XYZ file of C-alpha atoms in Angstrom:
557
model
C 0.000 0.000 0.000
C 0.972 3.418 -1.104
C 2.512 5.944 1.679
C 4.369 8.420 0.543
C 2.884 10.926 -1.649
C 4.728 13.168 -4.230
C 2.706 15.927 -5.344
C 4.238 17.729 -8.458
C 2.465 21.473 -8.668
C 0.695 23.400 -5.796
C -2.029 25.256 -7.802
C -5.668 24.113 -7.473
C -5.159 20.491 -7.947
C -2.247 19.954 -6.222
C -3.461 21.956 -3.116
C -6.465 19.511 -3.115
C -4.251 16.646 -3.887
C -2.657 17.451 -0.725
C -5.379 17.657 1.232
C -7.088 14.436 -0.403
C -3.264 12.271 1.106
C -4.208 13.615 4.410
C -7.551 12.568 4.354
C -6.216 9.047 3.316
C -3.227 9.262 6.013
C -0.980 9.393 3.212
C 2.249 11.417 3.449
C 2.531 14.348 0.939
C 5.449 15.897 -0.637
C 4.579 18.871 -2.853
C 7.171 20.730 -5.070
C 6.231 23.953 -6.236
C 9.314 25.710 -8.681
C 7.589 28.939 -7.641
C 7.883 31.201 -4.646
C 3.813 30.919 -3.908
C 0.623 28.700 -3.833
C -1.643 28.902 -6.647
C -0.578 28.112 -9.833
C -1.857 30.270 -12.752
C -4.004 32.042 -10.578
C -0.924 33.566 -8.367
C -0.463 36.985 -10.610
C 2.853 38.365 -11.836
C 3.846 41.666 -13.473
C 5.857 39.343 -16.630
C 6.296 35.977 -17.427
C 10.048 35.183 -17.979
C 10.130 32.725 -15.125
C 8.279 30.853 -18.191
C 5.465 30.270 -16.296
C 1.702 30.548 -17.157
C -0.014 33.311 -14.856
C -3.586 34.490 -15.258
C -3.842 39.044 -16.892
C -4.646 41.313 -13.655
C -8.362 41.722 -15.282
C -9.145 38.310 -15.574
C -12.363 37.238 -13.516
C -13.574 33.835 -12.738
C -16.782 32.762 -15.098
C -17.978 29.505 -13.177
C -19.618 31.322 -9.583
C -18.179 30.703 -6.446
C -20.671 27.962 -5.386
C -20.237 25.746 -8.217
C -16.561 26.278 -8.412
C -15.382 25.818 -4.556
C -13.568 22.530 -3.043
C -16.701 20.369 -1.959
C -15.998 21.004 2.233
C -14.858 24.361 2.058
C -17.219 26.929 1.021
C -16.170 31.020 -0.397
C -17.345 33.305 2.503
C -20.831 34.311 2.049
C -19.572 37.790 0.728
C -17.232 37.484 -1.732
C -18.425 37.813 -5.131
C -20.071 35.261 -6.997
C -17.607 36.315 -9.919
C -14.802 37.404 -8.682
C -11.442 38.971 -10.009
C -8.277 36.737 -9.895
C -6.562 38.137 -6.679
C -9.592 37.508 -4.391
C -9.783 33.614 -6.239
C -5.711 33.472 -5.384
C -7.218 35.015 -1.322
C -9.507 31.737 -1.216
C -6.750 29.261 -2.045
C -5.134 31.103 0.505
C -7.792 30.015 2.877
C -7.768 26.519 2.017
C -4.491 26.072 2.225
C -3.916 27.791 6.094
C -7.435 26.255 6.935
C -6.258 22.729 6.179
C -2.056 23.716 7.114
C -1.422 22.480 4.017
C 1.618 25.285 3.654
C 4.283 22.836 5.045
C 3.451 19.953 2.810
C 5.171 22.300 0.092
C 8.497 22.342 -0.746
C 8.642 26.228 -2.994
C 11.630 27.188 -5.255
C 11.941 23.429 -6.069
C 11.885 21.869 -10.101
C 10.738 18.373 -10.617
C 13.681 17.036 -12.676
C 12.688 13.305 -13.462
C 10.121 10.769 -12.121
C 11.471 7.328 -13.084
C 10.217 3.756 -12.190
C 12.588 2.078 -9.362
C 13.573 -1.136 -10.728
C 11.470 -3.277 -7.898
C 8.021 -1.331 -9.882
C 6.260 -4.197 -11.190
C 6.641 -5.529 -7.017
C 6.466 -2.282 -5.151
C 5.170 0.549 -7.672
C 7.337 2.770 -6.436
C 8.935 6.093 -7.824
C 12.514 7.582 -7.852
C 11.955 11.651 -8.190
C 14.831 13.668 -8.536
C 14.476 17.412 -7.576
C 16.511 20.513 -7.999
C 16.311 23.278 -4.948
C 18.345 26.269 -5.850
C 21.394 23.945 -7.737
C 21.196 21.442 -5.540
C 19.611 18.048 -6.461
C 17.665 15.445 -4.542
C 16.964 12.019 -4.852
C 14.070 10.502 -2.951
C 11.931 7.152 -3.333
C 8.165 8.114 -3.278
C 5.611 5.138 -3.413
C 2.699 7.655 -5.125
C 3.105 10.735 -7.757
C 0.297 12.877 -8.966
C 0.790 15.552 -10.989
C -0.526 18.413 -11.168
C 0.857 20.579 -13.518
C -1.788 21.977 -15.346
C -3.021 22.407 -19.392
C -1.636 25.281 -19.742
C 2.234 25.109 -19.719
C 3.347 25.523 -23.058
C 2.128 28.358 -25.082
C 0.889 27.388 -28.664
C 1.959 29.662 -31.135
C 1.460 28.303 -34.535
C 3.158 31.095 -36.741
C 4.014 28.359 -39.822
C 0.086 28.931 -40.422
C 0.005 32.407 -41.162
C 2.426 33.008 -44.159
C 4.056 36.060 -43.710
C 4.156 36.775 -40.661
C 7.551 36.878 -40.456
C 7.779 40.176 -42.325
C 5.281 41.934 -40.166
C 7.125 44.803 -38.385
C 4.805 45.167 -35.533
C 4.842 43.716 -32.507
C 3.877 40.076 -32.003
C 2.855 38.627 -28.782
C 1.520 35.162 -26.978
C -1.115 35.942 -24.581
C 0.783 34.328 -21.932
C 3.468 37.470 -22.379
C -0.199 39.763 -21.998
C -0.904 41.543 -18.250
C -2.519 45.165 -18.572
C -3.844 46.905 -21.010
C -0.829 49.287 -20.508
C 1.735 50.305 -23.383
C -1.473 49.587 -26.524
C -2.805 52.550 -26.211
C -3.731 54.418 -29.446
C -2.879 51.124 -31.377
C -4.420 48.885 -33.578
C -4.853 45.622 -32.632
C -5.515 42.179 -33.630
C -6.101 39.693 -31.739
C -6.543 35.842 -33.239
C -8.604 33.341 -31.454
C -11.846 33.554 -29.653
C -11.862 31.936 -26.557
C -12.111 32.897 -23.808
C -8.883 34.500 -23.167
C -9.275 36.019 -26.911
C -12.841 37.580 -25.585
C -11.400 39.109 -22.646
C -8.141 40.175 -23.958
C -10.366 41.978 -26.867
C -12.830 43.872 -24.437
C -10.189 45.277 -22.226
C -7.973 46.238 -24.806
C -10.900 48.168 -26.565
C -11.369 50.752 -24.140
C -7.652 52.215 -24.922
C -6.644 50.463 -28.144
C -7.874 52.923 -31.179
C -8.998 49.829 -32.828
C -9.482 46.553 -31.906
C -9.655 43.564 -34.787
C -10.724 40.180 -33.548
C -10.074 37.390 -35.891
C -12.156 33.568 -35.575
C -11.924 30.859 -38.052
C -14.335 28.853 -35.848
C -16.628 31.154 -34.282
C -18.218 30.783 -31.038
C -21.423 31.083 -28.627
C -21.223 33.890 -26.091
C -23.093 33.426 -22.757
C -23.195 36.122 -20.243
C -22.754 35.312 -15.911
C -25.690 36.151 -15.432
C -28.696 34.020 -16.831
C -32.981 35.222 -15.877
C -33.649 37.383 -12.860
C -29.858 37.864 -12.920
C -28.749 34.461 -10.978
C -25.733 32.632 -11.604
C -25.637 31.170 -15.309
C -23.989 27.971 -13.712
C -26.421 27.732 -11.221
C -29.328 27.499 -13.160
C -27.824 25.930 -15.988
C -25.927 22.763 -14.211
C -28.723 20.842 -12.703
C -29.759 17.155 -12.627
C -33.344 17.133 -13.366
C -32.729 17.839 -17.041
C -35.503 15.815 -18.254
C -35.759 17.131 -22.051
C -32.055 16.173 -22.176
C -32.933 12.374 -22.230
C -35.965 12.647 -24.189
C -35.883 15.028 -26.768
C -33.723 14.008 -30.100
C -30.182 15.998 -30.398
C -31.317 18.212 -33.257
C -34.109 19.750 -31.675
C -32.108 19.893 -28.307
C -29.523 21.988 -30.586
C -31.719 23.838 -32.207
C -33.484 24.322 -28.842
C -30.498 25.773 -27.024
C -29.264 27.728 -30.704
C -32.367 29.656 -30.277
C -32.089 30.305 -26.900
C -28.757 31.676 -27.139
C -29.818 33.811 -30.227
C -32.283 35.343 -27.924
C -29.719 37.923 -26.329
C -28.613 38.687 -29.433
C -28.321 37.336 -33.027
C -24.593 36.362 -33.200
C -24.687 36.123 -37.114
C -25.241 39.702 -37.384
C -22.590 40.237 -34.519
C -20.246 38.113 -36.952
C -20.161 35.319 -34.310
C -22.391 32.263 -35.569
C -20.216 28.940 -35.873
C -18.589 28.403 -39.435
C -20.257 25.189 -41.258
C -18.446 22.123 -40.522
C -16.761 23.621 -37.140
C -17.484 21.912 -33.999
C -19.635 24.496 -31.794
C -17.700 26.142 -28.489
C -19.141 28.821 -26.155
C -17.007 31.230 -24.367
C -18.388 33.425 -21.174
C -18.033 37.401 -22.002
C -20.318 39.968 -20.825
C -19.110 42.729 -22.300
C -18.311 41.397 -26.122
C -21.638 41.901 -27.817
C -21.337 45.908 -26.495
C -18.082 46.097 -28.024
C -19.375 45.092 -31.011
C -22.064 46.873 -31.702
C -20.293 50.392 -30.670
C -17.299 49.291 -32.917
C -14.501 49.420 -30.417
C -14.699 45.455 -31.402
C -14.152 44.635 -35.097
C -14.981 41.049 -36.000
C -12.811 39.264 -38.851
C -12.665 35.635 -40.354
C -9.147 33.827 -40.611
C -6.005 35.493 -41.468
C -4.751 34.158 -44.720
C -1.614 36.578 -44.901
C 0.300 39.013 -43.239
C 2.568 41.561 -44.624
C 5.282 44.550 -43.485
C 2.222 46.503 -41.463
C -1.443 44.767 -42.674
C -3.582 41.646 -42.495
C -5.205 39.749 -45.338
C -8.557 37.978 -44.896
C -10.125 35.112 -45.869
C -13.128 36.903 -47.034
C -10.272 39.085 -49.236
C -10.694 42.055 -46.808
C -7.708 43.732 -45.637
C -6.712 45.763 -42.786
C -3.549 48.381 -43.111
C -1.813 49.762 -40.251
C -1.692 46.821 -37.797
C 0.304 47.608 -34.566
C 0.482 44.272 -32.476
C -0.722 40.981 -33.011
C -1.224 39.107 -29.775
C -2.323 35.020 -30.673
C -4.481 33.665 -27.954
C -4.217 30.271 -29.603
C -3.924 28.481 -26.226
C -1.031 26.063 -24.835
C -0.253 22.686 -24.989
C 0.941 20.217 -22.293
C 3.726 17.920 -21.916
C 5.609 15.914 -18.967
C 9.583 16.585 -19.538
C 9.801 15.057 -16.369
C 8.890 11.632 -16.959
C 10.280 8.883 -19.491
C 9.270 7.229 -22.637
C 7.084 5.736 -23.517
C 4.858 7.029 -20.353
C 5.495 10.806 -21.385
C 4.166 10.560 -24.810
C 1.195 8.210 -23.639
C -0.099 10.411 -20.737
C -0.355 13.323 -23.720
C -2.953 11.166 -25.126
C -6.196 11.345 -23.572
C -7.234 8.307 -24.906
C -4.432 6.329 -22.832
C -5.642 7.821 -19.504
C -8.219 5.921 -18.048
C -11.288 7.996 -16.896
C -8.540 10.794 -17.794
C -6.892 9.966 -14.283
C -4.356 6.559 -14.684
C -2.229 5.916 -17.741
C -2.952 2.666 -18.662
C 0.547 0.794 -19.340
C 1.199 1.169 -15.726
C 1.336 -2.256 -14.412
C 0.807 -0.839 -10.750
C -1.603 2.253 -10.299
C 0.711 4.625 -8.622
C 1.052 7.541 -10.808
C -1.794 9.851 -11.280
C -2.484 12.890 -13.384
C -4.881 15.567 -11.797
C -6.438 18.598 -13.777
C -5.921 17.244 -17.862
C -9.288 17.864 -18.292
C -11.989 20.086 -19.995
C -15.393 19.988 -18.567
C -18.484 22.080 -18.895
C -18.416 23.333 -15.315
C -15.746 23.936 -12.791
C -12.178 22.478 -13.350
C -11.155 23.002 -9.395
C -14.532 20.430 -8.165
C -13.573 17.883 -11.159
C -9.994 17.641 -10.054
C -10.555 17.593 -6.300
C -12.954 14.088 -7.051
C -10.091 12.940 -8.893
C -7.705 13.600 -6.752
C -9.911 11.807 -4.075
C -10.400 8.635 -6.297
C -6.501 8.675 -7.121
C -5.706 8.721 -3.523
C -8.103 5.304 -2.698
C -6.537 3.924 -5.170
C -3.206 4.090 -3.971
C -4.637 2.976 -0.327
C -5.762 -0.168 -2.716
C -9.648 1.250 -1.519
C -10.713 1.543 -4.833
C -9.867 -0.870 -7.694
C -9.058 -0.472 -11.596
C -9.103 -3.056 -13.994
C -5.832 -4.502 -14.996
C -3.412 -2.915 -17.338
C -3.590 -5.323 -20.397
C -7.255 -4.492 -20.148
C -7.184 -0.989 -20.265
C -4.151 -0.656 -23.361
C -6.554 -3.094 -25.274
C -9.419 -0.905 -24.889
C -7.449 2.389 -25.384
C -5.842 1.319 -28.423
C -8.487 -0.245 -30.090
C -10.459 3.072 -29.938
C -7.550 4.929 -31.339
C -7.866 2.804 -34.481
C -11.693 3.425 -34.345
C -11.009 6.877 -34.942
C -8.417 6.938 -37.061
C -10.296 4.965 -39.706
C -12.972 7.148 -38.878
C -15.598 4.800 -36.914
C -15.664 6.453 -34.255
C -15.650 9.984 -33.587
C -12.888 11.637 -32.150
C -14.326 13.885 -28.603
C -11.019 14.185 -27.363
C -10.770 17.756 -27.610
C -14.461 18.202 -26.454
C -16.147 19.693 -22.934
C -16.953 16.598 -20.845
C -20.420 16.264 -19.518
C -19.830 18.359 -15.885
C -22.624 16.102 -14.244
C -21.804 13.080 -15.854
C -18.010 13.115 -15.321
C -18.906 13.621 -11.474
C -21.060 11.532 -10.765
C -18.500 8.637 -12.761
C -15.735 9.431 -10.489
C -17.807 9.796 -7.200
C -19.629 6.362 -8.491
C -15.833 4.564 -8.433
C -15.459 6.243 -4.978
C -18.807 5.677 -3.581
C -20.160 9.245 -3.223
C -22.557 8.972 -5.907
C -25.518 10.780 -4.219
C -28.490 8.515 -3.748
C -31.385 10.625 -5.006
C -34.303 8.161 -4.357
C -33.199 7.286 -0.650
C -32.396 10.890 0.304
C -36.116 11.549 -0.766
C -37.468 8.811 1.794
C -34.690 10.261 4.595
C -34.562 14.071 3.788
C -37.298 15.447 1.065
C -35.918 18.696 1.862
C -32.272 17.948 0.944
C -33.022 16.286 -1.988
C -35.505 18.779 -3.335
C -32.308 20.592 -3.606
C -30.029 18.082 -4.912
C -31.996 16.864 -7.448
C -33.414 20.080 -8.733
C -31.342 22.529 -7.549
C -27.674 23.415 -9.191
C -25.377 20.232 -8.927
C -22.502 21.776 -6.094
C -19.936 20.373 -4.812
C -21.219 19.750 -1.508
C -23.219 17.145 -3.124
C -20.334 14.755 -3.149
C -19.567 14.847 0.623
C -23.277 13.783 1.754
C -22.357 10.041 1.764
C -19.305 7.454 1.766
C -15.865 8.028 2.326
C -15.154 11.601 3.088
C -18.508 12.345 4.171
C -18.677 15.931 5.274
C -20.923 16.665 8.141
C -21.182 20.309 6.439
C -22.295 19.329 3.551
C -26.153 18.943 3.808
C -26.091 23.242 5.406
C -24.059 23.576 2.974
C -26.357 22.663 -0.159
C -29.675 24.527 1.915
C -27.606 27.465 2.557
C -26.138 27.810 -1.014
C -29.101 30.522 -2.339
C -27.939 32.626 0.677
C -24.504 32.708 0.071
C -25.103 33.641 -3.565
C -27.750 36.691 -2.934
C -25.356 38.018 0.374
C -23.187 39.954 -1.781
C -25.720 41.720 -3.789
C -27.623 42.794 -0.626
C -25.676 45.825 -0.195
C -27.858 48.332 -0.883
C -31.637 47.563 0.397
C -34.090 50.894 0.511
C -37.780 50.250 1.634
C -40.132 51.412 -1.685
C -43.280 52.772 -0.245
C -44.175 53.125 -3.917
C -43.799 49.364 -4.750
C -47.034 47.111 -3.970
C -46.617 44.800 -1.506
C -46.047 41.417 -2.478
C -48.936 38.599 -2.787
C -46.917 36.596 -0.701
C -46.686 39.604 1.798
C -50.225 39.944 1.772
C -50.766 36.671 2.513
C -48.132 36.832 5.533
C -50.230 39.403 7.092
C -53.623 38.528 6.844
C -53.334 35.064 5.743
C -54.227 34.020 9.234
C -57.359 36.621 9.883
C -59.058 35.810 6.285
C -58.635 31.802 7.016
C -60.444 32.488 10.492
C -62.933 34.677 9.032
C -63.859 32.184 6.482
C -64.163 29.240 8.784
C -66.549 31.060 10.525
C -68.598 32.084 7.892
C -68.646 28.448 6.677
C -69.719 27.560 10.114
C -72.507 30.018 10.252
C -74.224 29.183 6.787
C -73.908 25.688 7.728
C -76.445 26.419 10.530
C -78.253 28.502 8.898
C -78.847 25.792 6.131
C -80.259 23.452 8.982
C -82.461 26.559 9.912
C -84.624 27.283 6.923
C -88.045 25.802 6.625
C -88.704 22.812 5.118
C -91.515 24.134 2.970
C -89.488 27.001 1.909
C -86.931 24.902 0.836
C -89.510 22.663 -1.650
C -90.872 25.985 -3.007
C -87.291 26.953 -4.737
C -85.996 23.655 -5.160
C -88.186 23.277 -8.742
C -86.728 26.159 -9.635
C -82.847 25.713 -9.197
C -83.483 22.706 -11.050
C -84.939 24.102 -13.852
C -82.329 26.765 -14.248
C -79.826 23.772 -14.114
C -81.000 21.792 -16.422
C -82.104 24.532 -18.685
């Protein structure tokens, strides 16, 4: 059995994948090569420490409840967006909460992990470090790593022919932190995602033009969804019924509709190009930008030259300043050796995107290589919970024969084109969860919480899908958890309530109407029942025969 730990990375995965070796009574070792805790998300003025930090601007777009470790909610008034220094201020707070701090070893570069001869027997790791020149050697019986997608930048100049005469400046948006130093330029800016959307909006507001340039295209969906709530929360649910029964066309052209509402985003020169797979980004602000032209939309770049741009749709644009491609990153594991480095760069090899599959013994885990359509922090703290029973020998995985058969097999399915390829594509937030905390047991059990707790799982089952909802049951049950799901509402509304003014003007509400004489009316009525019921007994017989010929001829007639 697995005891010591060696975490590689000490950004959001790897702080949870520090906590999740305590929980187990593992023994963690984390190496950071930074100064600091959190990853991307710990800002820095420039980038030539090589590393991948987030722009001062940048602000979370999944809200704080669905995007919070599962037994450690945000404080009730921090934002339910919030900007990238007060995200970095709750890792913060995990981390001194659960004295994770001196688990981490700072300043210190992963050189190799390599399999100790005795693996097939004992699993076990030799890591050798590098702390300030000095290396270290040290026999681990566990690695995750969690290093993160974005540690490369991708910048794919050999596909935009002449760009190597273009006398402007060209930058990665890695290299990009304020809008400082473009102002009065023009701009272009290739990609649209979400760093593309942002990078465009900000720079708009002191750039003297911004171009933005998609060969894709893209949905845009704002924070906020109706009545202003959290997009996520109303969006990631369980009890999506239509979802199972309605055909995929008409659940596309459904949600196309739907997103076309806000605004049309073929006029806005957004729609999806035929034959691209769709993608949404989260931007508030780019539609506005758009249609007050601070935001020019372009296709593809087919060609640069000395100082302009050349389109695919044969437009050109003179006078081009900077180029800045936010064309994304790629990921790769120096530190490990072949073959396991180039398999654990294909997704296909990793089994539920967790275990590479060659591994004859299940000791090496990668936490955080994946894309999912709601929060990346709660996905990798499950797997970093699974990955730690599985070291413990808790939790089994079939065997590795098994698993290359069945990975390589669907390569070849793809390649030949029977299957298709959704490597590359947003895994199913819900879905992915409830897979993971399935393997762990911490599934929630809808039906039986409805016998035990109707209340509760009112809320699980059609409220938003937090967190929380994996620490109700099995191992690493948090006794938080179930305050934590019926308090969730009030956590989200606390930080708008800073401004509440009485309206005289306003009517009351029906259901304040109902709070105050709700009680008075009910009485009043029982006692009118009461009274006509003894009145009925009162009146005469013979009166009584006289009209009853009559009500039934108005009835009938």
């Amino acid at each position: 059995m697995a005891k010591r730990v060696a975490v590689i990375g000490a950004g959001v995965s790897g702080l949870s994948s520090i906590k999740c070796c305590l929980d187990e009574d593992l023994e963690p070792t984390c190496f950071e090569r930074s100064n600091d805790i959190g990853g991307l998300w710990k800002f820095t003025e420039t980038s030539k420490d090589g590393m991948t930090r987030v722009y001062k601007s940048l602000v979370t777009n999944v809200c704080k409840e669905m995007s919070c470790y599962s037994d450690f909610p945000f404080q009730e008034d921090y934002p339910n967006f919030m900007k990238q220094e007060k995200f970095w201020d709750y890792l913060q707070e995990f981390a001194e909460h659960f004295d994770l701090l001196k688990y981490i070893r700072f300043r210190t570069t992963v050189c190799s992990v390599t399999k100790r001869p005795d693996f097939s027997e004992t699993g076990q790791w030799d890591v050798v470090t590098e702390t300030e020149g000095e290396l270290d050697r040290a026999i681990f019986d566990a690695v995750m790593v969690c290093t993160g997608h974005f540690l490369n930048p991708r910048l794919p100049l050999e596909s935009f022919p002449g760009i190597h005469k273009f006398k402007g400046q060209i930058l990665h948006s890695q290299e990009y932190k304020i809008p400082t130093g473009f102002q009065d330029k023009r701009v272009l800016v290739i990609g649209l995602g979400n760093t593309g959307g942002d990078i465009a909006v900000e720079l708009s507001r002191t750039a003297a033009q911004v171009l933005l340039s998609t060969r894709t295209g893209t949905w845009v969906i704002s924070r906020s969804s109706n009545g202003g709530y959290p997009f996520n929360m109303m969006a990631t649910r369980r009890h999506n019924f239509t979802a199972q029964v309605l055909p995929s066309c008409v659940l596309k052209w459904s949600r196309e509709r739907g997103l076309n509402k806000r605004f049309d985003h073929t006029n806005y020169g957004l729609n999806i190009t035929k034959g691209k797979k769709p993608k949404t980004i989260v931007n508030d602000e780019l539609p506005t930008c758009i249609l007050c032209g601070t935001v020019t939309m372009k296709t593809g770049v087919k060609e640069f030259t000395e100082t302009s741009a050349l389109f695919e749709d044969g437009t050109v644009e003179e006078n081009i300043d900077v180029v800045i491609f936010t064309t994304g990153y790629t990921f790769s594991f120096p530190f490990l050796e072949e073959p396991l480095k180039s398999l654990c760069t294909k997704k296909t090899f990793l089994y539920k995107l967790v275990f590479p599959s060659n591994l004859e013994r299940t000791t090496l885990a990668m936490i955080g290589f994946i894309s999912l359509t709601g929060s990346i922090l709660a996905g990798t703290e499950l797997q970093a919970r699974w990955a730690t029973r599985v070291f413990k020998g808790l939790c089994k995985i079939p065997p590795s024969q098994k698993l290359m058969a069945e990975a390589t097999k669907k390569e070849q399915l793809i390649e030949r084109g029977l299957m298709k390829d959704t490597i590359g594509d947003k895994l199913d937030y819900i879905s992915y969860m409830d897979e993971l905390a399935a393997c762990i047991g911490t599934k929630p059990n809808v039906p039986l919480l409805f016998l035990k707790d109707p209340r509760l799982a009112w809320e699980v089952f059609f409220g938003p899908c937090t967190p929380y909802q994996y620490r109700l049951m099995g191992p690493g049950k948090w006794d938080g958890a179930r305050n934590a799901i019926l308090t969730q509402w009030d956590r989200t509304l606390k930080p708008l309530k800073t401004r509440i003014v009485p309206d005289s003007s306003k009517p009351a509400s029906m259901s304040h109407y109902l709070k105050a004489w709700g009680a008075p009316i009910l009485l009043a009525s029982l006692l009118l029942i009461c009274k006509s019921s003894l009145f009925l007994k009162l009146v005469p017989e013979k009166l009584w025969d006289r009209i009853s010929p009559y009500l039934i001829s108005i009835w009938r007639g």
